[in-house]
Every structure is written in C-alpha cells, then in structure tokens.
Short mmCIF file of C-alpha atoms in Angstrom, two decimals:
data_model
loop_
_atom_site.label_atom_id
_atom_site.label_comp_id
_atom_site.label_asym_id
_atom_site.label_seq_id
_atom_site.Cartn_x
_atom_site.Cartn_y
_atom_site.Cartn_z
CA MET A 7 -0.07 -18.75 -20.08
CA THR A 8 0.51 -19.72 -16.31
CA PRO A 9 3.39 -19.14 -14.04
CA GLY A 10 3.91 -22.81 -14.43
CA THR A 11 4.37 -22.88 -18.13
CA LEU A 12 6.73 -19.77 -17.72
CA GLU A 13 9.11 -22.13 -15.87
CA ASN A 14 9.49 -24.58 -18.44
CA SER A 15 10.14 -22.07 -20.91
CA SER A 16 13.91 -21.77 -22.55
CA SER A 17 14.30 -18.17 -22.92
CA THR A 18 14.45 -15.33 -20.40
CA SER A 19 12.02 -12.47 -20.77
CA SER A 20 13.00 -8.91 -21.01
CA THR A 21 9.53 -7.58 -21.61
CA PHE A 22 5.94 -8.01 -20.09
CA LEU A 23 2.97 -8.18 -22.26
CA LEU A 24 0.30 -5.58 -20.88
CA SER A 25 -3.45 -6.38 -21.26
CA GLY A 26 -6.40 -4.42 -22.80
CA LEU A 27 -10.12 -5.83 -22.95
CA PRO A 28 -9.47 -9.84 -23.47
CA GLY A 29 -11.40 -10.82 -26.45
CA LEU A 30 -12.45 -7.35 -27.40
CA GLY A 31 -9.18 -6.36 -29.27
CA HIS A 32 -11.52 -5.19 -32.38
CA VAL A 33 -13.14 -2.62 -30.29
CA HIS A 34 -10.09 -1.09 -28.62
CA LEU A 35 -10.02 1.91 -30.92
CA TRP A 36 -13.49 2.87 -30.18
CA VAL A 37 -13.15 1.99 -26.18
CA SER A 38 -10.16 4.55 -26.38
CA ILE A 39 -12.65 7.36 -27.22
CA PRO A 40 -14.40 7.25 -23.78
CA LEU A 41 -11.29 6.62 -22.05
CA CYS A 42 -9.51 9.35 -23.38
CA PHE A 43 -12.80 11.69 -22.41
CA LEU A 44 -12.52 10.20 -19.00
CA TYR A 45 -8.52 10.87 -18.79
CA LEU A 46 -9.15 14.40 -19.90
CA VAL A 47 -11.89 15.28 -17.47
CA SER A 48 -9.72 13.81 -14.66
CA ILE A 49 -6.71 15.80 -15.68
CA LEU A 50 -8.41 18.89 -16.40
CA GLY A 51 -10.73 18.77 -13.08
CA ASN A 52 -7.61 18.41 -10.90
CA CYS A 53 -5.67 21.06 -12.69
CA THR A 54 -8.77 23.28 -12.36
CA VAL A 55 -8.93 22.79 -8.30
CA LEU A 56 -5.11 23.43 -8.33
CA PHE A 57 -5.34 26.59 -10.10
CA ILE A 58 -8.61 27.71 -8.27
CA ILE A 59 -6.69 27.07 -4.75
CA LYS A 60 -3.41 28.65 -6.05
CA THR A 61 -4.93 32.01 -7.30
CA GLU A 62 -7.54 32.55 -4.53
CA PRO A 63 -5.98 33.89 -1.35
CA SER A 64 -9.05 33.05 0.78
CA LEU A 65 -8.77 29.38 0.14
CA HIS A 66 -5.04 29.26 1.50
CA GLU A 67 -6.53 27.39 4.41
CA PRO A 68 -5.68 23.84 5.92
CA MET A 69 -8.71 22.23 4.30
CA TYR A 70 -8.18 23.47 0.76
CA LEU A 71 -4.03 22.98 1.01
CA PHE A 72 -4.89 19.19 1.72
CA LEU A 73 -7.37 19.19 -0.89
CA SER A 74 -4.41 20.60 -3.36
CA MET A 75 -2.52 17.96 -2.02
CA LEU A 76 -5.10 15.05 -3.01
CA ALA A 77 -5.51 16.74 -6.63
CA LEU A 78 -1.80 16.64 -7.23
CA THR A 79 -1.75 13.34 -6.24
CA ASP A 80 -4.66 12.27 -8.43
CA LEU A 81 -3.03 14.21 -11.50
CA GLY A 82 0.02 12.06 -10.82
CA LEU A 83 -1.82 8.90 -10.84
CA SER A 84 -3.58 9.84 -14.01
CA LEU A 85 -0.41 10.76 -15.67
CA CYS A 86 1.35 7.35 -14.44
CA THR A 87 -1.12 5.14 -16.77
CA LEU A 88 -2.03 7.25 -19.40
CA PRO A 89 0.79 6.38 -21.57
CA THR A 90 0.63 2.59 -21.20
CA VAL A 91 -3.39 2.79 -21.46
CA LEU A 92 -3.45 4.95 -24.52
CA GLY A 93 -0.41 2.83 -26.26
CA ILE A 94 -2.61 -0.33 -26.02
CA PHE A 95 -6.24 1.22 -26.98
CA TRP A 96 -4.74 3.13 -29.76
CA ALA A 97 -1.75 1.34 -31.18
CA GLY A 98 -1.76 -2.13 -29.83
CA ALA A 99 1.42 -1.31 -27.92
CA ARG A 100 1.30 -4.06 -25.44
CA ALA A 101 5.09 -5.00 -24.84
CA ILE A 102 7.01 -3.14 -21.87
CA GLY A 103 10.54 -3.36 -20.64
CA HIS A 104 11.29 -4.67 -17.23
CA ASP A 105 12.83 -1.61 -16.35
CA ALA A 106 9.94 0.92 -17.55
CA CYS A 107 7.53 -1.71 -15.53
CA PHE A 108 9.12 -1.36 -12.40
CA ALA A 109 9.41 2.23 -12.64
CA GLN A 110 5.67 2.59 -13.19
CA LEU A 111 4.89 0.42 -10.47
CA PHE A 112 6.88 2.31 -8.27
CA PHE A 113 5.11 5.39 -9.05
CA ILE A 114 1.82 3.92 -9.24
CA HIS A 115 1.89 2.59 -5.50
CA CYS A 116 3.66 5.36 -4.23
CA LEU A 117 1.02 7.70 -5.10
CA SER A 118 -1.63 5.32 -4.07
CA PHE A 119 -0.18 5.11 -0.72
CA LEU A 120 0.35 8.71 -0.73
CA GLU A 121 -3.22 9.42 -1.38
CA SER A 122 -4.12 7.17 1.61
CA SER A 123 -1.90 9.63 3.77
CA VAL A 124 -3.42 12.72 2.24
CA LEU A 125 -7.05 11.21 3.28
CA LEU A 126 -6.06 10.59 6.74
CA SER A 127 -4.50 13.98 6.97
CA MET A 128 -7.91 15.70 5.80
CA ALA A 129 -9.59 13.49 8.18
CA PHE A 130 -7.61 14.69 10.94
CA ASP A 131 -8.36 18.22 9.48
CA ARG A 132 -12.06 17.66 9.74
CA PHE A 133 -11.52 16.18 13.37
CA VAL A 134 -9.85 19.14 14.58
CA ALA A 135 -12.28 21.56 12.86
CA ILE A 136 -15.37 20.00 14.49
CA CYS A 137 -14.13 18.75 17.88
CA ARG A 138 -11.54 21.39 18.70
CA PRO A 139 -12.63 24.29 16.67
CA LEU A 140 -10.92 26.94 19.36
CA HIS A 141 -7.38 25.35 18.36
CA TYR A 142 -7.70 25.04 14.59
CA ALA A 143 -5.61 27.71 13.68
CA SER A 144 -2.92 27.08 16.29
CA VAL A 145 -2.79 23.13 15.69
CA LEU A 146 -2.98 23.14 11.66
CA THR A 147 -0.39 25.77 10.81
CA ALA A 148 1.59 25.98 7.58
CA THR A 149 4.60 24.47 9.02
CA VAL A 150 2.56 21.65 10.34
CA ILE A 151 0.55 20.95 7.30
CA GLY A 152 4.13 21.04 5.53
CA ARG A 153 5.61 18.44 7.74
CA MET A 154 2.50 16.36 7.51
CA GLY A 155 2.98 16.50 3.75
CA LEU A 156 6.87 15.59 3.57
CA ALA A 157 5.88 12.75 6.16
CA SER A 158 3.18 11.16 3.83
CA VAL A 159 5.64 11.22 0.88
CA GLY A 160 8.55 9.98 2.91
CA ARG A 161 6.57 7.08 4.34
CA SER A 162 5.56 6.03 0.83
CA VAL A 163 8.85 6.19 -1.01
CA ALA A 164 10.53 4.34 1.80
CA LEU A 165 8.20 1.58 1.73
CA ILE A 166 7.86 1.39 -1.95
CA PHE A 167 11.65 2.12 -2.94
CA PRO A 168 12.64 -1.58 -2.33
CA LEU A 169 9.76 -3.21 -4.54
CA PRO A 170 11.48 -2.56 -7.88
CA PHE A 171 14.70 -3.94 -6.69
CA MET A 172 13.05 -7.10 -5.11
CA LEU A 173 11.34 -7.69 -8.44
CA LYS A 174 14.41 -7.02 -10.62
CA ARG A 175 16.35 -9.86 -8.92
CA PHE A 176 14.08 -12.35 -10.34
CA PRO A 177 14.27 -14.23 -13.49
CA TYR A 178 10.99 -14.01 -15.89
CA ARG A 179 10.67 -16.53 -18.75
CA GLY A 180 8.49 -16.65 -21.77
CA THR A 181 6.45 -13.55 -22.15
CA PRO A 182 4.49 -12.77 -19.19
CA VAL A 183 1.19 -11.46 -19.85
CA LEU A 184 0.02 -8.94 -16.91
CA SER A 185 -4.04 -8.73 -16.15
CA HIS A 186 -3.84 -5.12 -16.57
CA PRO A 187 -2.89 -2.16 -18.95
CA TYR A 188 -0.41 -0.87 -16.48
CA CYS A 189 2.25 -2.80 -14.02
CA LEU A 190 1.59 -3.53 -10.21
CA HIS A 191 3.80 -5.33 -8.04
CA GLN A 192 1.01 -8.18 -6.90
CA GLU A 193 0.57 -8.96 -10.68
CA VAL A 194 4.41 -8.85 -11.50
CA MET A 195 5.79 -10.97 -8.87
CA LYS A 196 3.27 -13.91 -9.49
CA TRP A 197 5.05 -14.29 -12.94
CA ALA A 198 8.72 -15.02 -11.22
CA CYS A 199 10.65 -18.20 -11.72
CA ALA A 200 11.60 -18.11 -8.08
CA ASP A 201 10.57 -18.20 -4.51
CA ILE A 202 8.40 -14.87 -4.09
CA ARG A 203 7.48 -15.46 -0.40
CA ALA A 204 9.51 -12.49 0.72
CA ASN A 205 7.96 -10.13 -1.99
CA SER A 206 4.43 -11.22 -0.80
CA ILE A 207 5.06 -10.89 2.85
CA TYR A 208 6.75 -7.72 2.41
CA GLY A 209 3.77 -6.32 0.23
CA MET A 210 1.36 -7.48 2.78
CA PHE A 211 3.40 -5.50 5.40
CA VAL A 212 3.30 -2.48 3.14
CA ILE A 213 -0.61 -2.58 2.78
CA VAL A 214 -1.14 -3.35 6.57
CA SER A 215 1.02 -0.62 7.77
CA THR A 216 -0.51 2.03 4.95
CA VAL A 217 -3.70 1.57 3.96
CA GLY A 218 -4.83 -0.54 7.12
CA VAL A 219 -3.59 1.79 9.70
CA ASP A 220 -4.89 4.78 7.59
CA LEU A 221 -8.28 3.24 7.35
CA LEU A 222 -8.37 2.35 11.04
CA LEU A 223 -7.22 5.92 12.08
CA ILE A 224 -9.88 7.57 9.74
CA LEU A 225 -12.82 5.40 11.11
CA LEU A 226 -11.63 6.46 14.50
CA SER A 227 -11.53 10.11 13.79
CA TYR A 228 -15.22 9.87 12.18
CA VAL A 229 -16.15 8.00 15.44
CA LEU A 230 -14.91 10.81 17.43
CA ILE A 231 -16.34 13.37 15.08
CA LEU A 232 -19.91 11.67 15.45
CA ARG A 233 -19.62 11.91 19.12
CA SER A 234 -18.93 15.51 19.19
CA VAL A 235 -21.63 16.19 16.94
CA LEU A 236 -24.50 14.38 18.65
CA SER A 237 -23.51 15.98 21.56
CA VAL A 238 -24.65 19.41 20.03
CA ALA A 239 -28.05 20.34 20.88
CA SER A 240 -29.14 22.38 17.76
CA ARG A 241 -30.28 19.92 14.60
CA ALA A 242 -29.19 22.60 12.18
CA GLN A 243 -25.57 22.66 13.90
CA ARG A 244 -25.36 18.82 13.44
CA LEU A 245 -26.24 19.01 9.96
CA LYS A 246 -23.77 21.75 9.25
CA ALA A 247 -21.00 19.84 10.91
CA LEU A 248 -21.56 16.77 9.06
CA ASN A 249 -22.14 18.39 6.05
CA THR A 250 -18.56 19.57 5.91
CA CYS A 251 -17.32 15.91 6.36
CA ALA A 252 -19.38 14.58 3.11
CA ALA A 253 -17.02 15.15 0.37
CA HIS A 254 -14.13 13.68 2.56
CA THR A 255 -16.46 10.64 2.94
CA CYS A 256 -16.95 10.42 -0.55
CA ALA A 257 -13.29 10.55 -1.42
CA VAL A 258 -12.42 7.85 1.28
CA LEU A 259 -15.19 5.47 -0.30
CA LEU A 260 -14.10 6.11 -3.90
CA PHE A 261 -10.26 5.33 -2.99
CA TYR A 262 -10.51 2.44 -0.45
CA ILE A 263 -13.56 0.42 -1.91
CA PRO A 264 -11.81 -0.25 -5.29
CA MET A 265 -8.45 -0.74 -3.64
CA ILE A 266 -9.49 -3.37 -1.10
CA GLY A 267 -11.35 -4.98 -4.04
CA LEU A 268 -8.54 -5.24 -6.28
CA SER A 269 -6.27 -6.57 -3.44
CA VAL A 270 -8.58 -9.29 -2.62
CA MET A 271 -9.17 -10.07 -5.93
CA HIS A 272 -5.34 -10.38 -6.66
CA ARG A 273 -4.81 -12.61 -3.39
CA PHE A 274 -8.03 -14.67 -3.16
CA GLY A 275 -10.00 -14.23 -6.49
CA LYS A 276 -7.60 -16.02 -9.10
CA GLN A 277 -10.23 -17.84 -10.66
CA ALA A 278 -12.17 -14.35 -11.52
CA PRO A 279 -12.73 -13.81 -15.45
CA HIS A 280 -9.73 -11.66 -17.09
CA LEU A 281 -12.31 -9.00 -17.96
CA VAL A 282 -13.52 -8.53 -14.45
CA GLN A 283 -9.90 -8.01 -13.43
CA VAL A 284 -9.24 -5.33 -15.87
CA ILE A 285 -12.58 -3.45 -15.25
CA MET A 286 -11.63 -3.41 -11.58
CA GLY A 287 -8.04 -2.41 -12.31
CA PHE A 288 -9.51 0.61 -14.19
CA VAL A 289 -11.96 1.35 -11.28
CA TYR A 290 -9.14 1.50 -8.87
CA LEU A 291 -7.00 4.09 -10.75
CA LEU A 292 -9.19 6.09 -12.72
CA LEU A 293 -12.31 6.44 -10.57
CA PRO A 294 -10.98 8.35 -7.94
CA PRO A 295 -9.00 10.99 -9.63
CA LEU A 296 -11.83 11.51 -12.04
CA MET A 297 -14.48 11.96 -9.21
CA ASN A 298 -12.68 13.87 -6.50
CA PRO A 299 -12.69 17.06 -8.36
CA ILE A 300 -16.60 16.64 -9.09
CA VAL A 301 -17.20 15.59 -5.60
CA TYR A 302 -15.42 18.52 -4.00
CA SER A 303 -16.90 21.03 -6.75
CA VAL A 304 -20.11 19.87 -5.92
CA LYS A 305 -20.04 19.64 -2.26
CA THR A 306 -17.75 22.25 -1.17
CA LYS A 307 -19.42 25.87 -1.68
CA GLN A 308 -16.34 27.81 -1.84
CA ILE A 309 -14.86 25.59 -4.51
CA ARG A 310 -18.23 25.39 -6.44
CA ASP A 311 -18.53 29.07 -6.28
CA ARG A 312 -15.12 29.84 -7.73
CA VAL A 313 -15.44 27.08 -10.46
CA ILE A 314 -18.81 28.69 -11.86
CA ARG A 315 -17.19 32.28 -11.75
CA ALA A 316 -14.28 30.82 -13.65
CA PHE A 317 -16.11 29.49 -16.23
CA CYS A 318 -18.65 31.94 -16.86
CA HIS A 319 -15.96 34.74 -17.04
#
C-alpha cells in the first residue's frame, strides 16, 4: 500500500498498522525471545546504573549525575517502544489508534532529542574537567547541573509538542502500514492525504536545531579537548585524560550513527527494502539503551567496581 492508493480509498482511517519483520511472521514468536532478553538487559542495566549512583555518595559528582540523566532517558526510550514491539511479536497486535500513535511518537522523539542534549552536557563536563580542571567544582555545581537538565527537557518538549497536533489535523484514508513496530513522525506524516510540506520543513528544523547543533558542539568540545591534551608533555597524562572520554565517545557514536542513518533512509532511501528499514529502526531505539550501561560499566572504573561489588554481595 502506498500514499497514492490511500488517497483513492473511500473510508477515513482511525488506526495505523505497525510492522514486525516483513515476510517472517511465522517466526515472530521465536524472534520475541531474544528481543525480550535485550529489553530486559537494557532495563535492568539502566536501573542498575541509577541505583548505584543514587546509593553511592562518592558518585554524587557532575559526571555521574549526567550519567544518571542518560540512564533515565534510555530507560524511558525502552519503555516507550516495549508495549507495541512485544504486542506485535507476541500477539500479532499490529493496530494502533491515532491518539496512541501520536502519544508514542511524542515521547520517542522527545526522549531522543533529550538524549542528544544529555550527551552534549556530558561533553561539556569532559571539556571543563580536562581543559579547566581548577574551575571544575565551581563551574559544574548542583544548581548549574539542575538548570542544564531542565533546559534540556524544556527544549525537547517545546520542539516536539506541536508534532502530534500537526499530524492530528490530517485525514488518513485506508489503513496506513508503518515501517516500524512503533510510531515516528517522519513515517506517519507521509501517509497523510494532505499537503505535508509544513510538517516536513518543521521536522527538518527540529533535527537541525537539536541533533545538528548538539553534534557540532560535541565535535567542537573534542577538538578543544584534543588540543589541550596534546599540549601535555607526559604521554601517561595524555592517555589518562583521553581514557576519561572513551565511554562518552562510544555513547555518542552509538546514538548519532543509527539516528542519522535512519533519518537519511526515511528521507532519501525510500527504495530500501522494508526489512532493512525495520532493522535500522530496532538499532536506532534499542542499541543505545542496551549498550550505554555496558559501555560505562566496562570503561568507568568507579561504576565497574560498584557493579562487581553489588553482584558479588
């Protein structure tokens, strides 16, 4: 089914159809087993990070407070997609009402852009720690961190809030089949039987003003960090300074590469196989929440030691 065929349909749609693995419906129940395991690891991993940071007073520092924000955002992303994904793979429940779909895409996009803001805040934390170490405690106070968190939430909510209402005003005919087991703005809007140029332009503006700006500022912070590190005479000091950025660098790559890849596919890769789109969608929303707790547990000694201590005791 294509948008063109929807326009010729006589009935107005009240639901969308979500997609599992196209052509592989007979193995959905088996696929649900590893999917459940991945979601379980993601949720438990982020909850563990949050619990350790909350209960360990020595981790009540800027770096770990930002990490708790990241874990909370990743936990929210996992919980946003869990009901529809398991509904499809367990029960074959593909239909989703318009209001439920618009609510889901609001939370998915809001949390995605919030994660981008948190990664930018973490880059700023590393910049101050390495390039201005004497001012670290005075710059990143609890008040400043709280304001940064509120500003990140406010920006995400303000930019994403109009999207559900912009989509709700459109008629949708037939039964639109979405490419993923959850709702995304760029996926829903193409099924509207109306002029979607305003949605397309606003969507591009939101991506550029959030992900685009955040990524440029993160790259700038790393350029300044590298310049500061290379000015240090000792090789051991250089390695120590760069090692503190390793986990954050991994988190940045895990988040931005799938997001940019999926955005490019939606806008320019419309001829890509449906299965590839579904897999990219899973990578985009499941990989960062799954891997971030693992990366920070492996690369951050303080977190790793407390995880080992918690499980050993």
